[in-house]
Amino acid sequence: EVQLVESGGGFVKPGESLRISCAASGFSFSDEWMSWARQAPGRGLEWVGHIKSKVHGGEADYAAPVKGRFIISRDDSENTVYLQMNSLKTEDTAVYYCATDHWNWGQGTLVTVSS
Amino acid sequence: DIQMTQSPSSLSASVGDRVTITCQASHDISDYLNWYQQKPGEAPKLLIYDTSNLETGVPSRFSGSGYGTDFTFTISSLQPEDIATYYCQQYDNLLPLTFGGGTKVEIK
C-alpha cells in the first residue's frame, strides 16, 4: 500500500525558511517522479513543483510563484522527498501535500507564514 | 499556462440524482485529465485518471469522459457519502500542472 507522510510544517515569519519532508513507502520510490502541491485555507489546489526520477535526470520544475525560492530534492536511499522553502511570504500559507506520479497524496502538513 | 475552467462552482442535488461537472481546458490536453474528490480536512483522492479510467476501489457510479478541451465528470446516482469538493487537473506536458477551481457538491 502506498503511504506518504509529510512532516516539518509549522509557524514561521515572513522572510524565514522551512524544510518539509515526505517519507514514502509501499512503492518503488526511486522510479517515481514526486510532486508537491498546496492548498491555502479555504482555497483550491495549486501545483508547486515536481522532481523527476534519477533515471529521467533528477531535475526539478517549479510553479512560477515559488520558482527561485523553493527547492525540491530527494534522497532515494531514505525514500524521502523534501521541499526547502526560502524567503517565505504570507501567501505561502497552506497545507502542503506530496504526491506520487500516479497522484496518491499524503495527508499534508500545514505551513503558516505570519508576522 | 493551461487554464482549467470548472463548472459549476457548487451544486445541490438529491440522493439518487445524476450529477454532472464540466471542465474546459484553454488548450488541447488530449486525455491528460484527472478527477479528485476532497472531503473536509482530508487530502484529495484520485477517482479518475486519463479522463475516463476509474481508480481501483472507486465505485462505478463515478465516471469521466471527454477529449481535447472539454471534459465531463458524472456521478450517476448521488449518495450521501459523495458530499465533497471535486477538482479536475490537467497533466499535459506543458507545465505548470493546473487544477480547476473545484465544485462543492451538497445534498438538497
PDB file of C-alpha atoms in Angstrom:
ATOM      1  CA  GLU A   1       0.000   0.000   0.000  1.00  0.00           C
ATOM      2  CA  VAL A   2       1.308   3.426  -0.962  1.00  0.00           C
ATOM      3  CA  GLN A   3       1.957   5.611   2.073  1.00  0.00           C
ATOM      4  CA  LEU A   4       3.153   9.203   2.079  1.00  0.00           C
ATOM      5  CA  VAL A   5       3.748  11.004   5.363  1.00  0.00           C
ATOM      6  CA  GLU A   6       4.565  14.705   5.327  1.00  0.00           C
ATOM      7  CA  SER A   7       6.226  16.373   8.293  1.00  0.00           C
ATOM      8  CA  GLY A   8       8.008  19.535   9.318  1.00  0.00           C
ATOM      9  CA  GLY A   9       5.252  22.091   8.920  1.00  0.00           C
ATOM     10  CA  GLY A  10       4.896  24.919  11.383  1.00  0.00           C
ATOM     11  CA  PHE A  11       4.692  28.617  12.043  1.00  0.00           C
ATOM     12  CA  VAL A  12       7.313  30.935  10.580  1.00  0.00           C
ATOM     13  CA  LYS A  13       7.723  34.666   9.988  1.00  0.00           C
ATOM     14  CA  PRO A  14       7.877  36.267   6.541  1.00  0.00           C
ATOM     15  CA  GLY A  15      11.351  36.013   5.067  1.00  0.00           C
ATOM     16  CA  GLU A  16      12.257  32.904   7.052  1.00  0.00           C
ATOM     17  CA  SER A  17      12.946  29.402   5.745  1.00  0.00           C
ATOM     18  CA  LEU A  18      11.450  25.999   6.418  1.00  0.00           C
ATOM     19  CA  ARG A  19      12.084  22.495   5.101  1.00  0.00           C
ATOM     20  CA  ILE A  20       9.300  19.945   4.989  1.00  0.00           C
ATOM     21  CA  SER A  21       9.672  16.256   4.264  1.00  0.00           C
ATOM     22  CA  CYS A  22       7.629  13.466   2.766  1.00  0.00           C
ATOM     23  CA  ALA A  23       8.504   9.892   3.729  1.00  0.00           C
ATOM     24  CA  ALA A  24       7.313   7.303   1.235  1.00  0.00           C
ATOM     25  CA  SER A  25       6.684   3.583   1.416  1.00  0.00           C
ATOM     26  CA  GLY A  26       4.833   0.850  -0.428  1.00  0.00           C
ATOM     27  CA  PHE A  27       6.211   1.504  -3.907  1.00  0.00           C
ATOM     28  CA  SER A  28       9.480   1.792  -5.796  1.00  0.00           C
ATOM     29  CA  PHE A  29      10.325   5.337  -4.740  1.00  0.00           C
ATOM     30  CA  SER A  30      13.444   5.761  -6.871  1.00  0.00           C
ATOM     31  CA  ASP A  31      11.457   5.106 -10.065  1.00  0.00           C
ATOM     32  CA  GLU A  32       8.788   7.662  -9.261  1.00  0.00           C
ATOM     33  CA  TRP A  33       8.537  11.356 -10.103  1.00  0.00           C
ATOM     34  CA  MET A  34       7.324  13.107  -6.955  1.00  0.00           C
ATOM     35  CA  SER A  35       5.243  16.254  -6.747  1.00  0.00           C
ATOM     36  CA  TRP A  36       4.406  18.884  -4.173  1.00  0.00           C
ATOM     37  CA  ALA A  37       1.090  20.706  -4.199  1.00  0.00           C
ATOM     38  CA  ARG A  38      -0.504  23.113  -1.753  1.00  0.00           C
ATOM     39  CA  GLN A  39      -3.875  24.377  -0.659  1.00  0.00           C
ATOM     40  CA  ALA A  40      -4.298  27.748   1.021  1.00  0.00           C
ATOM     41  CA  PRO A  41      -7.013  27.880   3.703  1.00  0.00           C
ATOM     42  CA  GLY A  42     -10.437  27.701   2.083  1.00  0.00           C
ATOM     43  CA  ARG A  43      -8.939  27.733  -1.410  1.00  0.00           C
ATOM     44  CA  GLY A  44      -8.310  25.307  -4.248  1.00  0.00           C
ATOM     45  CA  LEU A  45      -5.331  23.157  -5.142  1.00  0.00           C
ATOM     46  CA  GLU A  46      -2.101  24.527  -6.592  1.00  0.00           C
ATOM     47  CA  TRP A  47       0.799  22.569  -8.044  1.00  0.00           C
ATOM     48  CA  VAL A  48       4.113  23.667  -6.511  1.00  0.00           C
ATOM     49  CA  GLY A  49       6.571  21.550  -8.447  1.00  0.00           C
ATOM     50  CA  HIS A  50       7.961  18.103  -9.064  1.00  0.00           C
ATOM     51  CA  ILE A  51      11.228  16.233  -9.142  1.00  0.00           C
ATOM     52  CA  LYS A  52      11.986  13.644 -11.763  1.00  0.00           C
ATOM     53  CA  SER A  53      13.393  10.234 -11.009  1.00  0.00           C
ATOM     54  CA  LYS A  54      17.178   9.932 -11.321  1.00  0.00           C
ATOM     55  CA  VAL A  55      16.801   7.792 -14.425  1.00  0.00           C
ATOM     56  CA  HIS A  56      14.975  10.726 -16.035  1.00  0.00           C
ATOM     57  CA  GLY A  57      17.659  13.169 -14.954  1.00  0.00           C
ATOM     58  CA  GLY A  58      16.507  14.044 -11.448  1.00  0.00           C
ATOM     59  CA  GLU A  59      15.727  17.693 -12.264  1.00  0.00           C
ATOM     60  CA  ALA A  60      13.004  19.673 -10.595  1.00  0.00           C
ATOM     61  CA  ASP A  61      10.451  22.017 -12.133  1.00  0.00           C
ATOM     62  CA  TYR A  62       8.543  24.698 -10.272  1.00  0.00           C
ATOM     63  CA  ALA A  63       5.427  26.813 -10.476  1.00  0.00           C
ATOM     64  CA  ALA A  64       6.084  30.491 -11.140  1.00  0.00           C
ATOM     65  CA  PRO A  65       5.051  31.764  -7.669  1.00  0.00           C
ATOM     66  CA  VAL A  66       7.749  29.666  -5.955  1.00  0.00           C
ATOM     67  CA  LYS A  67      10.481  29.488  -8.592  1.00  0.00           C
ATOM     68  CA  GLY A  68      13.754  30.824  -7.214  1.00  0.00           C
ATOM     69  CA  ARG A  69      12.577  30.486  -3.603  1.00  0.00           C
ATOM     70  CA  PHE A  70      11.655  26.802  -3.230  1.00  0.00           C
ATOM     71  CA  ILE A  71      13.885  23.793  -3.864  1.00  0.00           C
ATOM     72  CA  ILE A  72      12.704  20.207  -4.239  1.00  0.00           C
ATOM     73  CA  SER A  73      15.207  17.436  -3.555  1.00  0.00           C
ATOM     74  CA  ARG A  74      15.072  13.712  -2.977  1.00  0.00           C
ATOM     75  CA  ASP A  75      17.009  11.059  -1.106  1.00  0.00           C
ATOM     76  CA  ASP A  76      16.294   7.722  -2.736  1.00  0.00           C
ATOM     77  CA  SER A  77      18.227   5.867  -0.017  1.00  0.00           C
ATOM     78  CA  GLU A  78      15.761   7.235   2.536  1.00  0.00           C
ATOM     79  CA  ASN A  79      12.664   7.154   0.287  1.00  0.00           C
ATOM     80  CA  THR A  80      12.118  10.800   1.127  1.00  0.00           C
ATOM     81  CA  VAL A  81      11.370  13.929  -0.862  1.00  0.00           C
ATOM     82  CA  TYR A  82      11.985  17.390   0.553  1.00  0.00           C
ATOM     83  CA  LEU A  83      10.674  20.867  -0.047  1.00  0.00           C
ATOM     84  CA  GLN A  84      13.045  23.617   1.058  1.00  0.00           C
ATOM     85  CA  MET A  85      11.110  26.880   1.277  1.00  0.00           C
ATOM     86  CA  ASN A  86      13.104  30.114   1.467  1.00  0.00           C
ATOM     87  CA  SER A  87      12.071  33.761   1.637  1.00  0.00           C
ATOM     88  CA  LEU A  88       8.614  32.707   2.733  1.00  0.00           C
ATOM     89  CA  LYS A  89       5.707  35.056   2.185  1.00  0.00           C
ATOM     90  CA  THR A  90       2.333  35.251   3.896  1.00  0.00           C
ATOM     91  CA  GLU A  91       0.748  33.981   0.679  1.00  0.00           C
ATOM     92  CA  ASP A  92       2.711  30.721   1.051  1.00  0.00           C
ATOM     93  CA  THR A  93       0.473  29.798   3.994  1.00  0.00           C
ATOM     94  CA  ALA A  94      -1.109  26.492   3.021  1.00  0.00           C
ATOM     95  CA  VAL A  95      -1.352  22.790   3.619  1.00  0.00           C
ATOM     96  CA  TYR A  96       1.456  21.218   1.613  1.00  0.00           C
ATOM     97  CA  TYR A  97       0.933  17.786   0.115  1.00  0.00           C
ATOM     98  CA  CYS A  98       3.356  15.431  -1.577  1.00  0.00           C
ATOM     99  CA  ALA A  99       2.072  13.105  -4.267  1.00  0.00           C
ATOM    100  CA  THR A 100       3.319  10.254  -6.413  1.00  0.00           C
ATOM    101  CA  ASP A 101       3.402  10.200 -10.191  1.00  0.00           C
ATOM    102  CA  HIS A 102       0.062   8.363 -10.079  1.00  0.00           C
ATOM    103  CA  TRP A 103      -1.320  11.046  -7.765  1.00  0.00           C
ATOM    104  CA  ASN A 104      -1.531   9.214  -4.467  1.00  0.00           C
ATOM    105  CA  TRP A 105      -1.395  12.010  -1.884  1.00  0.00           C
ATOM    106  CA  GLY A 106      -0.104  12.278   1.659  1.00  0.00           C
ATOM    107  CA  GLN A 107      -2.202  13.750   4.454  1.00  0.00           C
ATOM    108  CA  GLY A 108      -0.458  17.120   4.229  1.00  0.00           C
ATOM    109  CA  THR A 109       1.426  19.385   6.589  1.00  0.00           C
ATOM    110  CA  LEU A 110       0.367  22.935   7.460  1.00  0.00           C
ATOM    111  CA  VAL A 111       2.771  25.815   6.921  1.00  0.00           C
ATOM    112  CA  THR A 112       1.731  29.164   8.375  1.00  0.00           C
ATOM    113  CA  VAL A 113       3.663  32.308   7.468  1.00  0.00           C
ATOM    114  CA  SER A 114       2.735  35.271   9.591  1.00  0.00           C
ATOM    115  CA  SER A 115       4.343  38.106  11.478  1.00  0.00           C
TER     116      SER A 115
ATOM    117  CA  ASP B   1      -0.283  28.231 -18.632  1.00  0.00           C
ATOM    118  CA  ILE B   2      -3.236  25.970 -19.377  1.00  0.00           C
ATOM    119  CA  GLN B   3      -6.308  27.308 -17.601  1.00  0.00           C
ATOM    120  CA  MET B   4      -8.897  24.823 -16.361  1.00  0.00           C
ATOM    121  CA  THR B   5     -12.399  26.273 -16.118  1.00  0.00           C
ATOM    122  CA  GLN B   6     -14.569  24.071 -13.930  1.00  0.00           C
ATOM    123  CA  SER B   7     -18.319  24.494 -13.515  1.00  0.00           C
ATOM    124  CA  PRO B   8     -20.442  24.815 -11.599  1.00  0.00           C
ATOM    125  CA  SER B   9     -18.547  26.051  -8.540  1.00  0.00           C
ATOM    126  CA  SER B  10     -21.208  24.479  -6.342  1.00  0.00           C
ATOM    127  CA  LEU B  11     -24.336  22.409  -6.714  1.00  0.00           C
ATOM    128  CA  SER B  12     -27.068  20.954  -4.561  1.00  0.00           C
ATOM    129  CA  ALA B  13     -28.750  17.703  -5.546  1.00  0.00           C
ATOM    130  CA  SER B  14     -30.904  14.994  -4.019  1.00  0.00           C
ATOM    131  CA  VAL B  15     -29.774  11.499  -3.140  1.00  0.00           C
ATOM    132  CA  GLY B  16     -30.120   9.380  -6.274  1.00  0.00           C
ATOM    133  CA  ASP B  17     -29.760  12.298  -8.674  1.00  0.00           C
ATOM    134  CA  ARG B  18     -27.360  12.298 -11.599  1.00  0.00           C
ATOM    135  CA  VAL B  19     -24.681  14.948 -11.095  1.00  0.00           C
ATOM    136  CA  THR B  20     -22.511  16.361 -13.861  1.00  0.00           C
ATOM    137  CA  ILE B  21     -19.445  18.603 -13.567  1.00  0.00           C
ATOM    138  CA  THR B  22     -17.593  20.034 -16.535  1.00  0.00           C
ATOM    139  CA  CYS B  23     -14.030  21.138 -17.008  1.00  0.00           C
ATOM    140  CA  GLN B  24     -12.786  23.113 -20.005  1.00  0.00           C
ATOM    141  CA  ALA B  25      -9.089  23.438 -20.822  1.00  0.00           C
ATOM    142  CA  SER B  26      -7.707  26.549 -22.521  1.00  0.00           C
ATOM    143  CA  HIS B  27      -5.551  24.358 -24.773  1.00  0.00           C
ATOM    144  CA  ASP B  28      -5.785  20.821 -26.113  1.00  0.00           C
ATOM    145  CA  ILE B  29      -4.655  18.433 -23.385  1.00  0.00           C
ATOM    146  CA  SER B  30      -5.527  15.190 -25.176  1.00  0.00           C
ATOM    147  CA  ASP B  31      -6.832  12.915 -22.398  1.00  0.00           C
ATOM    148  CA  TYR B  32      -4.371  14.017 -19.704  1.00  0.00           C
ATOM    149  CA  LEU B  33      -7.001  14.764 -17.096  1.00  0.00           C
ATOM    150  CA  ASN B  34      -7.594  13.577 -13.537  1.00  0.00           C
ATOM    151  CA  TRP B  35     -10.625  13.994 -11.281  1.00  0.00           C
ATOM    152  CA  TYR B  36     -10.307  14.164  -7.493  1.00  0.00           C
ATOM    153  CA  GLN B  37     -12.629  14.063  -4.538  1.00  0.00           C
ATOM    154  CA  GLN B  38     -11.726  16.030  -1.429  1.00  0.00           C
ATOM    155  CA  LYS B  39     -13.669  15.829   1.811  1.00  0.00           C
ATOM    156  CA  PRO B  40     -13.181  18.481   4.528  1.00  0.00           C
ATOM    157  CA  GLY B  41      -9.927  18.043   6.411  1.00  0.00           C
ATOM    158  CA  GLU B  42      -8.731  15.306   4.090  1.00  0.00           C
ATOM    159  CA  ALA B  43      -6.264  15.042   1.227  1.00  0.00           C
ATOM    160  CA  PRO B  44      -7.556  14.850  -2.339  1.00  0.00           C
ATOM    161  CA  LYS B  45      -8.338  11.347  -3.508  1.00  0.00           C
ATOM    162  CA  LEU B  46      -7.832  10.331  -7.118  1.00  0.00           C
ATOM    163  CA  LEU B  47     -11.070   8.999  -8.597  1.00  0.00           C
ATOM    164  CA  ILE B  48     -10.441   9.032 -12.353  1.00  0.00           C
ATOM    165  CA  TYR B  49      -7.231   9.242 -14.374  1.00  0.00           C
ATOM    166  CA  ASP B  50      -6.580   9.656 -18.096  1.00  0.00           C
ATOM    167  CA  THR B  51     -10.062  11.200 -18.426  1.00  0.00           C
ATOM    168  CA  SER B  52     -12.093   8.036 -18.054  1.00  0.00           C
ATOM    169  CA  ASN B  53     -10.200   5.369 -16.121  1.00  0.00           C
ATOM    170  CA  LEU B  54     -11.631   4.537 -12.713  1.00  0.00           C
ATOM    171  CA  GLU B  55      -9.051   4.249  -9.954  1.00  0.00           C
ATOM    172  CA  THR B  56      -9.020   0.889  -8.171  1.00  0.00           C
ATOM    173  CA  GLY B  57     -11.683   0.674  -5.490  1.00  0.00           C
ATOM    174  CA  VAL B  58     -13.681   3.676  -6.689  1.00  0.00           C
ATOM    175  CA  PRO B  59     -17.427   2.962  -7.067  1.00  0.00           C
ATOM    176  CA  SER B  60     -18.690   2.582 -10.598  1.00  0.00           C
ATOM    177  CA  ARG B  61     -21.232   5.397 -10.151  1.00  0.00           C
ATOM    178  CA  PHE B  62     -18.328   7.748 -10.863  1.00  0.00           C
ATOM    179  CA  SER B  63     -17.318   8.219 -14.494  1.00  0.00           C
ATOM    180  CA  GLY B  64     -15.477  10.629 -16.753  1.00  0.00           C
ATOM    181  CA  SER B  65     -15.411  11.440 -20.442  1.00  0.00           C
ATOM    182  CA  GLY B  66     -14.067  13.927 -22.941  1.00  0.00           C
ATOM    183  CA  TYR B  67     -11.024  14.720 -25.053  1.00  0.00           C
ATOM    184  CA  GLY B  68      -9.015  17.736 -26.073  1.00  0.00           C
ATOM    185  CA  THR B  69     -10.527  20.710 -24.269  1.00  0.00           C
ATOM    186  CA  ASP B  70     -13.919  19.571 -22.956  1.00  0.00           C
ATOM    187  CA  PHE B  71     -14.371  17.071 -20.154  1.00  0.00           C
ATOM    188  CA  THR B  72     -17.223  15.783 -18.033  1.00  0.00           C
ATOM    189  CA  PHE B  73     -17.360  14.082 -14.643  1.00  0.00           C
ATOM    190  CA  THR B  74     -20.548  12.284 -13.657  1.00  0.00           C
ATOM    191  CA  ILE B  75     -21.957  10.731 -10.527  1.00  0.00           C
ATOM    192  CA  SER B  76     -24.765   8.533 -11.826  1.00  0.00           C
ATOM    193  CA  SER B  77     -26.648   8.295  -8.526  1.00  0.00           C
ATOM    194  CA  LEU B  78     -25.574  10.702  -5.803  1.00  0.00           C
ATOM    195  CA  GLN B  79     -25.000   9.126  -2.394  1.00  0.00           C
ATOM    196  CA  PRO B  80     -24.670  10.892   0.990  1.00  0.00           C
ATOM    197  CA  GLU B  81     -21.004   9.881   1.201  1.00  0.00           C
ATOM    198  CA  ASP B  82     -20.312  11.747  -2.062  1.00  0.00           C
ATOM    199  CA  ILE B  83     -20.589  15.118  -0.329  1.00  0.00           C
ATOM    200  CA  ALA B  84     -17.236  16.694  -1.104  1.00  0.00           C
ATOM    201  CA  THR B  85     -15.436  19.128  -3.358  1.00  0.00           C
ATOM    202  CA  TYR B  86     -14.367  17.760  -6.737  1.00  0.00           C
ATOM    203  CA  TYR B  87     -11.406  19.006  -8.772  1.00  0.00           C
ATOM    204  CA  CYS B  88     -10.172  18.389 -12.273  1.00  0.00           C
ATOM    205  CA  GLN B  89      -6.442  18.526 -13.032  1.00  0.00           C
ATOM    206  CA  GLN B  90      -4.549  18.562 -16.302  1.00  0.00           C
ATOM    207  CA  TYR B  91      -1.124  16.979 -16.622  1.00  0.00           C
ATOM    208  CA  ASP B  92      -0.219  17.689 -20.194  1.00  0.00           C
ATOM    209  CA  ASN B  93       3.496  18.061 -20.972  1.00  0.00           C
ATOM    210  CA  LEU B  94       3.234  21.842 -20.808  1.00  0.00           C
ATOM    211  CA  LEU B  95       3.984  22.966 -17.250  1.00  0.00           C
ATOM    212  CA  PRO B  96       2.669  24.034 -14.839  1.00  0.00           C
ATOM    213  CA  LEU B  97       0.180  21.328 -13.985  1.00  0.00           C
ATOM    214  CA  THR B  98      -3.078  23.081 -13.203  1.00  0.00           C
ATOM    215  CA  PHE B  99      -6.311  22.385 -11.375  1.00  0.00           C
ATOM    216  CA  GLY B 100      -9.851  23.508 -11.903  1.00  0.00           C
ATOM    217  CA  GLY B 101     -11.350  25.763  -9.269  1.00  0.00           C
ATOM    218  CA  GLY B 102     -13.402  22.999  -7.674  1.00  0.00           C
ATOM    219  CA  THR B 103     -17.068  22.066  -7.408  1.00  0.00           C
ATOM    220  CA  LYS B 104     -18.649  21.757  -3.985  1.00  0.00           C
ATOM    221  CA  VAL B 105     -21.375  19.103  -4.022  1.00  0.00           C
ATOM    222  CA  GLU B 106     -24.065  19.242  -1.358  1.00  0.00           C
ATOM    223  CA  ILE B 107     -27.221  17.277  -0.624  1.00  0.00           C
ATOM    224  CA  LYS B 108     -30.516  19.087  -1.148  1.00  0.00           C
TER     225      LYS B 108
END
